[in-house]
Coordinates of C-alpha atoms in Angstrom, one line a residue:
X116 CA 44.2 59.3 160.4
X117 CA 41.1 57.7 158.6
X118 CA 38.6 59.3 156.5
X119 CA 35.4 60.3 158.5
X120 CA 32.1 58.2 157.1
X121 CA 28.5 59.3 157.3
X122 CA 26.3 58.9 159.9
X123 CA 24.4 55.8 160.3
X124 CA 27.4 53.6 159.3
X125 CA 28.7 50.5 161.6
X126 CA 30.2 51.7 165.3
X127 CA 34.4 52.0 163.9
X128 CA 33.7 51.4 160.3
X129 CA 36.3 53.7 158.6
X130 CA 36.5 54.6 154.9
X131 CA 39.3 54.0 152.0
X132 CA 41.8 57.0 152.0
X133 CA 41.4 56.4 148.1
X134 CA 37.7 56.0 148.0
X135 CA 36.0 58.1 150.8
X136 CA 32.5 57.2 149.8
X137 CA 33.7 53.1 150.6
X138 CA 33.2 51.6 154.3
X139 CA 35.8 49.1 154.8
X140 CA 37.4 46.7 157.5
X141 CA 40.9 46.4 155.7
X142 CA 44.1 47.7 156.2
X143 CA 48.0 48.4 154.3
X144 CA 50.1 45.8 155.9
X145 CA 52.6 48.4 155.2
X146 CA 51.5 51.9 156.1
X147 CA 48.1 50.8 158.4
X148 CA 46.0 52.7 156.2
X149 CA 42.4 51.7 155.3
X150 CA 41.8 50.5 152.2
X151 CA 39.1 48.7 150.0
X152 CA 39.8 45.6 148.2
X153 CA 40.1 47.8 145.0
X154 CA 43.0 49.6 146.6
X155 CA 45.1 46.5 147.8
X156 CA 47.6 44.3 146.2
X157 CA 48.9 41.4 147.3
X158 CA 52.0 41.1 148.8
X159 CA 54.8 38.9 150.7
X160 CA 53.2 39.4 153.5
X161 CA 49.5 40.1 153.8
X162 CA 48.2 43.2 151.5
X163 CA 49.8 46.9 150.7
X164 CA 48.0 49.3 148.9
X165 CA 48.6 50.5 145.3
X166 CA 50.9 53.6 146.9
X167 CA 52.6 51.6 148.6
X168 CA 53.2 49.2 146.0
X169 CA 54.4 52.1 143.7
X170 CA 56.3 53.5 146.4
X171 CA 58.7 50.0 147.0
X172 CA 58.9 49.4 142.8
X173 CA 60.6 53.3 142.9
X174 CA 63.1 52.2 145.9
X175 CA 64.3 48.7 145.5
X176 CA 67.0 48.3 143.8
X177 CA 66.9 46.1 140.3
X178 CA 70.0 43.0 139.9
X179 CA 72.6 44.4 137.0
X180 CA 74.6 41.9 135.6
X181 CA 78.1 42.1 134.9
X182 CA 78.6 45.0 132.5
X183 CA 76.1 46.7 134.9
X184 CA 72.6 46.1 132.7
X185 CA 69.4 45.8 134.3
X186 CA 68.2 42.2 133.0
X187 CA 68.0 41.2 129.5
X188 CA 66.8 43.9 127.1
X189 CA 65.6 43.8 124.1
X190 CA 66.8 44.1 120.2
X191 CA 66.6 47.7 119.4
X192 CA 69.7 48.7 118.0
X193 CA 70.4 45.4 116.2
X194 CA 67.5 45.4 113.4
X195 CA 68.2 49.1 113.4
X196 CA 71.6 48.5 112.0
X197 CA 70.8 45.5 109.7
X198 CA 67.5 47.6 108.5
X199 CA 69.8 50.9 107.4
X200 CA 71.9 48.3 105.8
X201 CA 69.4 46.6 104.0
X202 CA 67.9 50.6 102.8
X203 CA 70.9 51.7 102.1
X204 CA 71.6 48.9 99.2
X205 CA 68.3 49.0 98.1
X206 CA 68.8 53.2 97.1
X207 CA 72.1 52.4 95.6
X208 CA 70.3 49.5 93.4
X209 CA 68.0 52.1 92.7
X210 CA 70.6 54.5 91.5
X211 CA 72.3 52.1 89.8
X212 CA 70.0 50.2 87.9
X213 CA 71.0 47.1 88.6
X214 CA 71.1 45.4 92.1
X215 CA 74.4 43.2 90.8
X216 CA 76.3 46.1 89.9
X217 CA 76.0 48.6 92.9
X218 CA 79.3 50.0 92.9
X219 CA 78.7 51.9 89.6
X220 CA 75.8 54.4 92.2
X221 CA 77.0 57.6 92.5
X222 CA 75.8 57.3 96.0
X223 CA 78.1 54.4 96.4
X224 CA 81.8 56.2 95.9
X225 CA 79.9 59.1 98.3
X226 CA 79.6 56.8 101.1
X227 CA 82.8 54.4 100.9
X228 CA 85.9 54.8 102.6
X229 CA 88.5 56.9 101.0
X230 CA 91.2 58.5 102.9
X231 CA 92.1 60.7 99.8
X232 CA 88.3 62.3 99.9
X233 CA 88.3 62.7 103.8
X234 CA 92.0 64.5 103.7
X235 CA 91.3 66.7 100.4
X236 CA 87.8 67.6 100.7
X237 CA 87.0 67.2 104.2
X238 CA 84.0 64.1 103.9
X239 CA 84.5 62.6 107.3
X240 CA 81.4 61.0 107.3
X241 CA 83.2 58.6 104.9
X242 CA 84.1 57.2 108.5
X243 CA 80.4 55.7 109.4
X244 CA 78.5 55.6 105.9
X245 CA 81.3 53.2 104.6
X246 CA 79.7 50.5 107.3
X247 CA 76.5 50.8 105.4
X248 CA 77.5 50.2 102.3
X249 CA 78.2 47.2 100.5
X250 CA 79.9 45.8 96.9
X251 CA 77.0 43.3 96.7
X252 CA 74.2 41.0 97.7
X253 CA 76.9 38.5 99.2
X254 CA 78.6 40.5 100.8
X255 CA 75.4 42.4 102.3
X256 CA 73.8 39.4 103.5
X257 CA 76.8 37.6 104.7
X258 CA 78.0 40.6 107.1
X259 CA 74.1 41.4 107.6
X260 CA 73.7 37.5 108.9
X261 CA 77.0 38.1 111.4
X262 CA 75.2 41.3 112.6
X263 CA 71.8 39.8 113.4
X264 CA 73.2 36.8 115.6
X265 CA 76.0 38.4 117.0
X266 CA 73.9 41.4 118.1
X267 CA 71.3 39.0 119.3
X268 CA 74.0 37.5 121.6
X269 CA 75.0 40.6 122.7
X270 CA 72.7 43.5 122.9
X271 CA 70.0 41.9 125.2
X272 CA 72.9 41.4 127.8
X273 CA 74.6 44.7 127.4
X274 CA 71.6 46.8 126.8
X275 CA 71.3 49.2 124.1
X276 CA 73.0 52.2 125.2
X277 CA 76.4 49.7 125.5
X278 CA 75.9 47.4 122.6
X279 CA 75.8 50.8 120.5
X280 CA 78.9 52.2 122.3
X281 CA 80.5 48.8 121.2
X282 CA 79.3 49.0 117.8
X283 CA 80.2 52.4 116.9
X284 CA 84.0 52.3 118.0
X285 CA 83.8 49.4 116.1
X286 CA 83.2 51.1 113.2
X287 CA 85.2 54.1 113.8
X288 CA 88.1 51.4 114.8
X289 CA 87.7 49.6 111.2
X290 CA 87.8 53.5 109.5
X291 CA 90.8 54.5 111.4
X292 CA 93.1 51.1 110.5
X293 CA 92.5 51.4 107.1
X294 CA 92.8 55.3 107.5
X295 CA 96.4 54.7 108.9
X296 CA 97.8 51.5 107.1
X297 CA 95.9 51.0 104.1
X298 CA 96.3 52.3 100.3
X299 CA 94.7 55.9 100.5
X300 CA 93.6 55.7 96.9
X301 CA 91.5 52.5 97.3
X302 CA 87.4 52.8 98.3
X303 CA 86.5 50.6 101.2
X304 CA 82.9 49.7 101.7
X305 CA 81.1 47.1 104.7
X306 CA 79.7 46.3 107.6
X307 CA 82.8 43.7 108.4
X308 CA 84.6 46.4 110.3
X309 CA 81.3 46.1 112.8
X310 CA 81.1 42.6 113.0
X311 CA 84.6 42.0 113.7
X312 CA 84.5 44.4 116.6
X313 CA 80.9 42.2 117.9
X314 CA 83.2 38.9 117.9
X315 CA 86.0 40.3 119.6
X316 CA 83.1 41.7 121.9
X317 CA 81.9 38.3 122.4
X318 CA 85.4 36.6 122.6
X319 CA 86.0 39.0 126.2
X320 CA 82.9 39.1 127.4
X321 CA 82.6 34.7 126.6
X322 CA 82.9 33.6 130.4
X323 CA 81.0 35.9 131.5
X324 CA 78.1 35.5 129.9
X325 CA 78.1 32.2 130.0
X326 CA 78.8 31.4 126.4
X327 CA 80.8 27.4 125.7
X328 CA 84.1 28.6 124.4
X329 CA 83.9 25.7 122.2
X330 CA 80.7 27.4 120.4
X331 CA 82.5 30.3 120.1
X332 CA 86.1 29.7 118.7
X333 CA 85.0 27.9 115.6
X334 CA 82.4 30.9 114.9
X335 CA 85.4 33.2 115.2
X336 CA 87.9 30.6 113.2
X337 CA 85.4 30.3 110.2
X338 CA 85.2 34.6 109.9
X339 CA 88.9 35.0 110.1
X340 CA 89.4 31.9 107.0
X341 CA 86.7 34.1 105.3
X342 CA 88.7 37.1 105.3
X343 CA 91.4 35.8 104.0
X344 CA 89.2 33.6 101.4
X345 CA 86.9 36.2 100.0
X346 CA 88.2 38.3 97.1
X347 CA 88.7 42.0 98.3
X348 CA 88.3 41.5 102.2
X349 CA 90.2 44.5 104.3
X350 CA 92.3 42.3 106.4
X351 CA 93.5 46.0 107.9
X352 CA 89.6 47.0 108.7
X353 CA 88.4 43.7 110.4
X354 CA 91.8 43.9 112.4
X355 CA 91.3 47.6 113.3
X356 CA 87.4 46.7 114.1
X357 CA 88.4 43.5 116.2
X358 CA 90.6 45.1 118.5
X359 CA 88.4 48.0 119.0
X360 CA 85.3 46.6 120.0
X361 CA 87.6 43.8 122.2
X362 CA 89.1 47.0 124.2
X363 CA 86.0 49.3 124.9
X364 CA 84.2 45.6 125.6
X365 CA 86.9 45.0 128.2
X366 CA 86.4 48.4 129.8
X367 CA 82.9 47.7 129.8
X368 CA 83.2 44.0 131.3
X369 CA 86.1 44.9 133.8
X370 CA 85.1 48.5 135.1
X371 CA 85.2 48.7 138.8
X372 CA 81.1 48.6 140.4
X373 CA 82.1 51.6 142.2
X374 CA 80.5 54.2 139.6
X375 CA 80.3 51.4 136.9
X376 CA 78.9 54.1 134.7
X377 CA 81.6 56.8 135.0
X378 CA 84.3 54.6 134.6
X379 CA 82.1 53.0 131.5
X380 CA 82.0 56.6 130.2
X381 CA 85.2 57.3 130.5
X382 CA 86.0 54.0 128.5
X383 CA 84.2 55.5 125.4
X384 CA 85.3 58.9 125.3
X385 CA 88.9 57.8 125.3
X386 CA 88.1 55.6 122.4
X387 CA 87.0 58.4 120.7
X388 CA 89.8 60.9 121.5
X389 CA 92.1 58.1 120.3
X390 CA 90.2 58.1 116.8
X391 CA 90.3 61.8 116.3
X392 CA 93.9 61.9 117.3
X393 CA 95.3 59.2 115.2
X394 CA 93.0 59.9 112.1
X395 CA 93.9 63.7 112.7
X396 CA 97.9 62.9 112.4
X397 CA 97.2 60.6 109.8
X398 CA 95.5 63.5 107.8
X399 CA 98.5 65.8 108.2
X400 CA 100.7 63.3 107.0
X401 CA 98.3 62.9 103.9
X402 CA 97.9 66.6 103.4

């Protein structure tokens, strides 16, 4: 029903539903309402006013891609990560004294990996703060290089929420390996655990997003020579991390559409069941 206008206006003028005080001769395409030209957007087909245009943005439905994102996102978690990386070594240089001899921090054998320390007095944060901390400037800004392209691959196309699903497991993955096969009495330390589990990310989720396989591979080739090159590399942690973030990346990639989400969900709870029950037995054999 229109808005009645004053007397003295044009015989059938009617006035804007938005603006009563405006006489106009235009129409919604959509709902047949009048509307000034301040109230009207154009559309497909003719003009629909601003409710209506807020209305249709609300109700259609957006194009997910195949893990089930919305369109590309943006870097969020990424320079998150590499930042917390980047503060943490800068307080342990701090601590230390000297930014070539970080391991001598106090704050450095809090934060490394030691299964003795987690099973005796109970520091289970060991688990995440050892992927923040690093023996040195090489090996902070080689893993910190890994993480920025490899997380700029990856994040935008499986959105945040996912690409920090991914990550985390990939962390708690490396922590878990070295938890179960490695030397209980050695301190781990570094973000390689995460990046492995971002390449074995990328290596299942390749053909779908489009990556060259022949980009890929010799990325993945040079790492794994690295890790066998480099003087104190956990072979046992940037397994552990690999296969981690290849498996929740498959459940991500490969989840039926039918309740994507759910199924996605379900993915990385039992990913983190599966770390507290295998670190959990691993501690009662320690203890």
């Amino acid at each position: 029903m229109s808005t009645p206008v004053a007397p003295g206006d044009p015989v059938g003028a009617v006035a804007c539903v938005r603006h009563p005080g405006r006489v106009t001769g235009l129409r919604c395409n959509r709902c047949d309402r009048p509307a000034c030209h301040e109230c009207l957007r154009e559309a497909a087909v003719g003009y629909q006013c601003v409710d209506c245009v807020n209305e249709g943005r609300r109700t259609v439905r957006r194009a997910r891609n195949f893990v089930g994102a919305e369109g590309r996102g943006r870097l969020l978690a990424t320079p998150v990560l590499v930042g917390l990386n980047l503060l943490v070594f800068v307080a342990l240089a701090v601590q230390a004294g000297n930014p070539l001899n970080v391991e001598r921090a106090p704050l450095f054998g809090d934060f490394g990996l030691w299964p003795w320390a987690v099973v005796v007095d109970g520091e289970w944060w060991r688990f995440a703060t050892n992927a923040f901390t690093h023996f040195g400037f090489l090996h902070l800004a080689l893993n910190m290089v890994w993480l920025g392209i490899l997380g700029w691959l990856l994040e935008p196309a499986f959105g945040t929420v996912r690409f920090l699903a991914v990550s985390v497991l990939s962390i708690l993955g490396c922590g878990a390996a070295v938890f179960l096969f490695g030397n209980p009495g050695s301190l781990g330390a570094g973000a390689s655990g995460l990046v492995y589990g971002l390449m074995g990310a990328v290596l299942v989720a390749m053909r779908p997003m489009g990556f060259n396989p022949g980009v890929v591979l010799p990325v993945f080739v040079l790492n794994v020579v690295s890790s066998f090159t480099l003087p104190g590399a956990s072979l046992i942690g940037h397994a552990g991390g690999f296969v981690a973030g290849a498996l929740v990346t498959a459940g991500l990639v490969f989840a039926p559409r039918e309740k994507r989400e759910w199924y996605q969900a379900a993915v990385v709870a039992a990913g983190l069941v599966l770390f507290v029950v295998l670190v959990a037995v691993r501690a009662g054999q320690l203890g």
